[in-house]
Amino acid sequence: MFTSERWSNFSDRVQSACWSPDGHVLLFAVKNEMAIYSLHFFVPPVGSLHKVVGGAKAAVKCVDLSLHTFQDDGDESVASAGGFVQSMAWDSSGEQLAVIFTPESVSSPLVAVFRTRLHPVFEVVASGFIRGLPNEFPQAMSFQNNFKEGAVLAIAWSSGRMSFFPFVYTNPTPQIDSHLVSGRHQAMPFKTT
């Protein structure tokens, strides 16, 4: 049984939220904050006498999305990333989180991708960006629910184009330490806390 609680210590309303596949973690972003927060829930085991799902008493900032500027190695240009969250999607394996930024954000043409781990401890690690064609912006996205080899992210772009990005896992937990910006690898600027 869930209980309802009112949270009043945030600067604005919740803009986007998504549950982990196991239902133990809720990630959310607040409208005018450049951050992703997490709430952890206790779910009693099947058959337990304890029937109430318990929640954390405080939300924890797990990703700082403050604006960062970095050098794009491929063509010597400067790229910026970060901003306010428009929407988030978490894949059904709990290993990939994708974030679209609001149109007002400098990063609005980018989709940020984070590697996530639920066990043994919760972890969010910045892993890459997906950029569309020139002058198009991501409008909506969703992960395919039943891709056995990993995750497939579908992105709808402002041009009307749809694109699909497979994340194929060669082992149960992907090891990603760089990201892709227009086909080139670079260090990821976001801070995870």
PDB file of C-alpha atoms in Angstrom:
ATOM      1  CA  MET A   1       0.000   0.000   0.000  1.00  0.00           C
ATOM      2  CA  PHE A   2       1.364   3.417  -0.938  1.00  0.00           C
ATOM      3  CA  THR A   3       0.914   6.524   1.144  1.00  0.00           C
ATOM      4  CA  SER A   4       0.647  10.053  -0.191  1.00  0.00           C
ATOM      5  CA  GLU A   5       3.110  12.718   0.937  1.00  0.00           C
ATOM      6  CA  ARG A   6       3.326  16.386   0.011  1.00  0.00           C
ATOM      7  CA  TRP A   7       6.816  17.729  -0.722  1.00  0.00           C
ATOM      8  CA  SER A   8       7.159  21.485  -0.449  1.00  0.00           C
ATOM      9  CA  ASN A   9      10.885  22.162  -0.231  1.00  0.00           C
ATOM     10  CA  PHE A  10      11.574  22.436  -3.999  1.00  0.00           C
ATOM     11  CA  SER A  11      11.783  25.673  -5.958  1.00  0.00           C
ATOM     12  CA  ASP A  12       9.150  24.631  -8.523  1.00  0.00           C
ATOM     13  CA  ARG A  13       7.010  21.724  -9.730  1.00  0.00           C
ATOM     14  CA  VAL A  14       8.265  18.345 -10.940  1.00  0.00           C
ATOM     15  CA  GLN A  15       8.969  18.484 -14.692  1.00  0.00           C
ATOM     16  CA  SER A  16       9.714  14.819 -15.398  1.00  0.00           C
ATOM     17  CA  ALA A  17       9.948  11.564 -13.464  1.00  0.00           C
ATOM     18  CA  CYS A  18      10.674   7.895 -14.155  1.00  0.00           C
ATOM     19  CA  TRP A  19      10.756   4.696 -12.086  1.00  0.00           C
ATOM     20  CA  SER A  20      13.519   2.125 -12.001  1.00  0.00           C
ATOM     21  CA  PRO A  21      12.446  -1.232 -13.437  1.00  0.00           C
ATOM     22  CA  ASP A  22      12.366  -2.804  -9.964  1.00  0.00           C
ATOM     23  CA  GLY A  23      10.193   0.015  -8.586  1.00  0.00           C
ATOM     24  CA  HIS A  24      12.626   0.891  -5.788  1.00  0.00           C
ATOM     25  CA  VAL A  25      13.974   4.212  -7.158  1.00  0.00           C
ATOM     26  CA  LEU A  26      12.130   7.236  -8.508  1.00  0.00           C
ATOM     27  CA  LEU A  27      14.205   9.762 -10.471  1.00  0.00           C
ATOM     28  CA  PHE A  28      12.741  13.211 -11.007  1.00  0.00           C
ATOM     29  CA  ALA A  29      13.684  16.684 -12.202  1.00  0.00           C
ATOM     30  CA  VAL A  30      12.238  19.964 -10.969  1.00  0.00           C
ATOM     31  CA  LYS A  31      11.209  22.562 -13.549  1.00  0.00           C
ATOM     32  CA  ASN A  32      13.746  25.312 -12.845  1.00  0.00           C
ATOM     33  CA  GLU A  33      16.640  23.286 -11.451  1.00  0.00           C
ATOM     34  CA  MET A  34      19.578  21.837 -13.413  1.00  0.00           C
ATOM     35  CA  ALA A  35      19.594  18.559 -11.494  1.00  0.00           C
ATOM     36  CA  ILE A  36      18.143  15.075 -11.250  1.00  0.00           C
ATOM     37  CA  TYR A  37      16.999  13.848  -7.832  1.00  0.00           C
ATOM     38  CA  SER A  38      16.373  10.334  -6.538  1.00  0.00           C
ATOM     39  CA  LEU A  39      13.952   8.907  -3.997  1.00  0.00           C
ATOM     40  CA  HIS A  40      14.546   5.370  -2.741  1.00  0.00           C
ATOM     41  CA  PHE A  41      11.680   3.139  -1.625  1.00  0.00           C
ATOM     42  CA  PHE A  42      11.519   0.029   0.483  1.00  0.00           C
ATOM     43  CA  VAL A  43       9.257  -2.577  -1.100  1.00  0.00           C
ATOM     44  CA  PRO A  44       8.448  -5.483   1.229  1.00  0.00           C
ATOM     45  CA  PRO A  45       9.194  -8.978  -0.108  1.00  0.00           C
ATOM     46  CA  VAL A  46       6.304 -11.074  -1.392  1.00  0.00           C
ATOM     47  CA  GLY A  47       4.649 -12.838   1.534  1.00  0.00           C
ATOM     48  CA  SER A  48       5.938 -10.313   4.077  1.00  0.00           C
ATOM     49  CA  LEU A  49       3.618  -9.218   6.877  1.00  0.00           C
ATOM     50  CA  HIS A  50       4.832  -5.640   6.316  1.00  0.00           C
ATOM     51  CA  LYS A  51       2.513  -4.363   3.524  1.00  0.00           C
ATOM     52  CA  VAL A  52       3.328  -0.620   3.433  1.00  0.00           C
ATOM     53  CA  VAL A  53       5.838   0.613   0.871  1.00  0.00           C
ATOM     54  CA  GLY A  54       8.199   2.994   2.654  1.00  0.00           C
ATOM     55  CA  GLY A  55       9.835   5.989   1.035  1.00  0.00           C
ATOM     56  CA  ALA A  56      12.940   8.000   1.706  1.00  0.00           C
ATOM     57  CA  LYS A  57      12.530  10.958   3.984  1.00  0.00           C
ATOM     58  CA  ALA A  58      14.591  13.190   1.662  1.00  0.00           C
ATOM     59  CA  ALA A  59      15.299  13.422  -2.049  1.00  0.00           C
ATOM     60  CA  VAL A  60      18.974  13.184  -2.997  1.00  0.00           C
ATOM     61  CA  LYS A  61      20.541  15.148  -5.826  1.00  0.00           C
ATOM     62  CA  CYS A  62      22.206  12.440  -7.931  1.00  0.00           C
ATOM     63  CA  VAL A  63      23.135  14.372 -11.105  1.00  0.00           C
ATOM     64  CA  ASP A  64      24.259  17.999 -11.443  1.00  0.00           C
ATOM     65  CA  LEU A  65      23.249  19.248 -14.904  1.00  0.00           C
ATOM     66  CA  SER A  66      24.844  22.687 -14.601  1.00  0.00           C
ATOM     67  CA  LEU A  67      26.097  24.054 -17.887  1.00  0.00           C
ATOM     68  CA  HIS A  68      29.572  22.843 -18.890  1.00  0.00           C
ATOM     69  CA  THR A  69      31.603  23.888 -21.921  1.00  0.00           C
ATOM     70  CA  PHE A  70      34.172  21.582 -23.489  1.00  0.00           C
ATOM     71  CA  GLN A  71      36.357  21.319 -26.581  1.00  0.00           C
ATOM     72  CA  ASP A  72      35.021  19.146 -29.421  1.00  0.00           C
ATOM     73  CA  ASP A  73      38.172  17.266 -30.489  1.00  0.00           C
ATOM     74  CA  GLY A  74      36.928  16.470 -33.987  1.00  0.00           C
ATOM     75  CA  ASP A  75      36.727  19.981 -35.376  1.00  0.00           C
ATOM     76  CA  GLU A  76      38.231  22.248 -32.698  1.00  0.00           C
ATOM     77  CA  SER A  77      34.800  23.761 -31.928  1.00  0.00           C
ATOM     78  CA  VAL A  78      33.451  24.388 -28.441  1.00  0.00           C
ATOM     79  CA  ALA A  79      30.343  22.508 -27.311  1.00  0.00           C
ATOM     80  CA  SER A  80      28.134  23.138 -24.280  1.00  0.00           C
ATOM     81  CA  ALA A  81      26.036  20.689 -22.317  1.00  0.00           C
ATOM     82  CA  GLY A  82      23.637  20.957 -19.432  1.00  0.00           C
ATOM     83  CA  GLY A  83      20.447  22.729 -18.578  1.00  0.00           C
ATOM     84  CA  PHE A  84      16.897  22.104 -17.437  1.00  0.00           C
ATOM     85  CA  VAL A  85      15.277  18.704 -17.979  1.00  0.00           C
ATOM     86  CA  GLN A  86      12.313  18.404 -20.344  1.00  0.00           C
ATOM     87  CA  SER A  87      11.905  14.630 -20.126  1.00  0.00           C
ATOM     88  CA  MET A  88      13.664  11.452 -18.992  1.00  0.00           C
ATOM     89  CA  ALA A  89      13.432   7.782 -19.961  1.00  0.00           C
ATOM     90  CA  TRP A  90      14.919   4.765 -18.153  1.00  0.00           C
ATOM     91  CA  ASP A  91      15.381   1.469 -19.988  1.00  0.00           C
ATOM     92  CA  SER A  92      13.769  -1.745 -18.727  1.00  0.00           C
ATOM     93  CA  SER A  93      17.121  -3.247 -17.646  1.00  0.00           C
ATOM     94  CA  GLY A  94      17.833  -0.245 -15.398  1.00  0.00           C
ATOM     95  CA  GLU A  95      21.180   0.389 -17.106  1.00  0.00           C
ATOM     96  CA  GLN A  96      20.522   3.416 -19.354  1.00  0.00           C
ATOM     97  CA  LEU A  97      18.896   6.769 -18.560  1.00  0.00           C
ATOM     98  CA  ALA A  98      18.272   9.295 -21.346  1.00  0.00           C
ATOM     99  CA  VAL A  99      17.553  13.006 -20.771  1.00  0.00           C
ATOM    100  CA  ILE A 100      16.128  15.638 -23.132  1.00  0.00           C
ATOM    101  CA  PHE A 101      16.782  19.258 -22.188  1.00  0.00           C
ATOM    102  CA  THR A 102      14.223  22.081 -22.455  1.00  0.00           C
ATOM    103  CA  PRO A 103      14.222  24.215 -25.632  1.00  0.00           C
ATOM    104  CA  GLU A 104      15.598  27.157 -23.603  1.00  0.00           C
ATOM    105  CA  SER A 105      18.702  25.147 -22.652  1.00  0.00           C
ATOM    106  CA  VAL A 106      21.956  25.473 -24.569  1.00  0.00           C
ATOM    107  CA  SER A 107      21.973  21.656 -24.772  1.00  0.00           C
ATOM    108  CA  SER A 108      18.539  21.404 -26.367  1.00  0.00           C
ATOM    109  CA  PRO A 109      19.875  19.712 -29.550  1.00  0.00           C
ATOM    110  CA  LEU A 110      21.428  16.953 -27.420  1.00  0.00           C
ATOM    111  CA  VAL A 111      20.117  13.879 -25.644  1.00  0.00           C
ATOM    112  CA  ALA A 112      22.308  13.087 -22.630  1.00  0.00           C
ATOM    113  CA  VAL A 113      22.796   9.397 -21.817  1.00  0.00           C
ATOM    114  CA  PHE A 114      23.766   8.073 -18.391  1.00  0.00           C
ATOM    115  CA  ARG A 115      24.735   4.559 -17.312  1.00  0.00           C
ATOM    116  CA  THR A 116      22.835   3.532 -14.200  1.00  0.00           C
ATOM    117  CA  ARG A 117      23.276   0.728 -11.711  1.00  0.00           C
ATOM    118  CA  LEU A 118      20.745  -0.262  -9.062  1.00  0.00           C
ATOM    119  CA  HIS A 119      22.741  -2.902  -7.160  1.00  0.00           C
ATOM    120  CA  PRO A 120      24.743  -3.292  -5.002  1.00  0.00           C
ATOM    121  CA  VAL A 121      24.503   0.509  -4.622  1.00  0.00           C
ATOM    122  CA  PHE A 122      22.606   3.039  -6.708  1.00  0.00           C
ATOM    123  CA  GLU A 123      24.838   4.792  -9.241  1.00  0.00           C
ATOM    124  CA  VAL A 124      24.381   7.251 -12.146  1.00  0.00           C
ATOM    125  CA  VAL A 125      27.394   7.836 -14.422  1.00  0.00           C
ATOM    126  CA  ALA A 126      27.433  10.202 -17.391  1.00  0.00           C
ATOM    127  CA  SER A 127      28.244   8.248 -20.546  1.00  0.00           C
ATOM    128  CA  GLY A 128      27.402  10.204 -23.700  1.00  0.00           C
ATOM    129  CA  PHE A 129      25.384  12.452 -25.943  1.00  0.00           C
ATOM    130  CA  ILE A 130      23.250  11.836 -28.980  1.00  0.00           C
ATOM    131  CA  ARG A 131      22.983  14.689 -31.438  1.00  0.00           C
ATOM    132  CA  GLY A 132      20.575  14.794 -34.363  1.00  0.00           C
ATOM    133  CA  LEU A 133      21.077  16.370 -37.761  1.00  0.00           C
ATOM    134  CA  PRO A 134      21.792  20.120 -38.025  1.00  0.00           C
ATOM    135  CA  ASN A 135      18.901  22.311 -36.844  1.00  0.00           C
ATOM    136  CA  GLU A 136      16.816  19.506 -35.339  1.00  0.00           C
ATOM    137  CA  PHE A 137      15.969  19.026 -31.675  1.00  0.00           C
ATOM    138  CA  PRO A 138      14.723  15.972 -29.757  1.00  0.00           C
ATOM    139  CA  GLN A 139      10.982  16.149 -29.078  1.00  0.00           C
ATOM    140  CA  ALA A 140      10.208  12.784 -27.468  1.00  0.00           C
ATOM    141  CA  MET A 141      11.958   9.503 -26.693  1.00  0.00           C
ATOM    142  CA  SER A 142      11.304   6.040 -25.365  1.00  0.00           C
ATOM    143  CA  PHE A 143      13.222   2.825 -24.742  1.00  0.00           C
ATOM    144  CA  GLN A 144      12.013  -0.422 -26.320  1.00  0.00           C
ATOM    145  CA  ASN A 145      10.818  -2.712 -23.523  1.00  0.00           C
ATOM    146  CA  ASN A 146      11.879  -6.103 -24.830  1.00  0.00           C
ATOM    147  CA  PHE A 147      15.266  -5.796 -26.562  1.00  0.00           C
ATOM    148  CA  LYS A 148      17.114  -8.803 -25.083  1.00  0.00           C
ATOM    149  CA  GLU A 149      20.653  -7.735 -26.114  1.00  0.00           C
ATOM    150  CA  GLY A 150      20.522  -4.409 -24.234  1.00  0.00           C
ATOM    151  CA  ALA A 151      18.422  -1.308 -24.883  1.00  0.00           C
ATOM    152  CA  VAL A 152      17.112   0.553 -27.939  1.00  0.00           C
ATOM    153  CA  LEU A 153      16.370   4.266 -27.607  1.00  0.00           C
ATOM    154  CA  ALA A 154      13.892   5.731 -30.111  1.00  0.00           C
ATOM    155  CA  ILE A 155      14.072   9.513 -30.554  1.00  0.00           C
ATOM    156  CA  ALA A 156      11.535  11.693 -32.395  1.00  0.00           C
ATOM    157  CA  TRP A 157      13.206  14.845 -33.778  1.00  0.00           C
ATOM    158  CA  SER A 158      11.715  18.273 -34.560  1.00  0.00           C
ATOM    159  CA  SER A 159      12.211  17.599 -38.291  1.00  0.00           C
ATOM    160  CA  GLY A 160       9.749  14.685 -38.104  1.00  0.00           C
ATOM    161  CA  ARG A 161      12.550  12.136 -38.368  1.00  0.00           C
ATOM    162  CA  MET A 162      12.736   9.115 -36.050  1.00  0.00           C
ATOM    163  CA  SER A 163      16.058   7.544 -35.110  1.00  0.00           C
ATOM    164  CA  PHE A 164      16.948   4.414 -33.157  1.00  0.00           C
ATOM    165  CA  PHE A 165      20.058   3.931 -31.028  1.00  0.00           C
ATOM    166  CA  PRO A 166      20.886   0.416 -29.834  1.00  0.00           C
ATOM    167  CA  PHE A 167      22.955  -0.103 -26.695  1.00  0.00           C
ATOM    168  CA  VAL A 168      24.197  -3.673 -27.086  1.00  0.00           C
ATOM    169  CA  TYR A 169      25.653  -5.199 -23.929  1.00  0.00           C
ATOM    170  CA  THR A 170      28.493  -7.672 -24.193  1.00  0.00           C
ATOM    171  CA  ASN A 171      28.434  -8.291 -20.442  1.00  0.00           C
ATOM    172  CA  PRO A 172      25.709  -7.782 -17.798  1.00  0.00           C
ATOM    173  CA  THR A 173      27.000  -4.347 -16.772  1.00  0.00           C
ATOM    174  CA  PRO A 174      28.307  -2.159 -19.599  1.00  0.00           C
ATOM    175  CA  GLN A 175      31.586  -0.376 -18.947  1.00  0.00           C
ATOM    176  CA  ILE A 176      31.306   3.059 -20.561  1.00  0.00           C
ATOM    177  CA  ASP A 177      33.857   5.750 -19.814  1.00  0.00           C
ATOM    178  CA  SER A 178      33.506   8.073 -22.787  1.00  0.00           C
ATOM    179  CA  HIS A 179      30.720   9.583 -24.854  1.00  0.00           C
ATOM    180  CA  LEU A 180      29.838  10.197 -28.436  1.00  0.00           C
ATOM    181  CA  VAL A 181      29.360  13.713 -29.797  1.00  0.00           C
ATOM    182  CA  SER A 182      28.736  13.800 -33.544  1.00  0.00           C
ATOM    183  CA  GLY A 183      30.729  10.618 -34.004  1.00  0.00           C
ATOM    184  CA  ARG A 184      33.724  11.557 -31.819  1.00  0.00           C
ATOM    185  CA  HIS A 185      34.628  10.351 -28.306  1.00  0.00           C
ATOM    186  CA  GLN A 186      35.341  12.802 -25.453  1.00  0.00           C
ATOM    187  CA  ALA A 187      35.321  12.987 -21.668  1.00  0.00           C
ATOM    188  CA  MET A 188      31.857  13.608 -20.198  1.00  0.00           C
ATOM    189  CA  PRO A 189      31.374  16.962 -18.399  1.00  0.00           C
ATOM    190  CA  PHE A 190      28.446  16.265 -16.008  1.00  0.00           C
ATOM    191  CA  LYS A 191      29.031  15.692 -12.330  1.00  0.00           C
ATOM    192  CA  THR A 192      27.223  12.872 -10.601  1.00  0.00           C
ATOM    193  CA  THR A 193      26.895  13.082  -6.863  1.00  0.00           C
TER     194      THR A 193
END
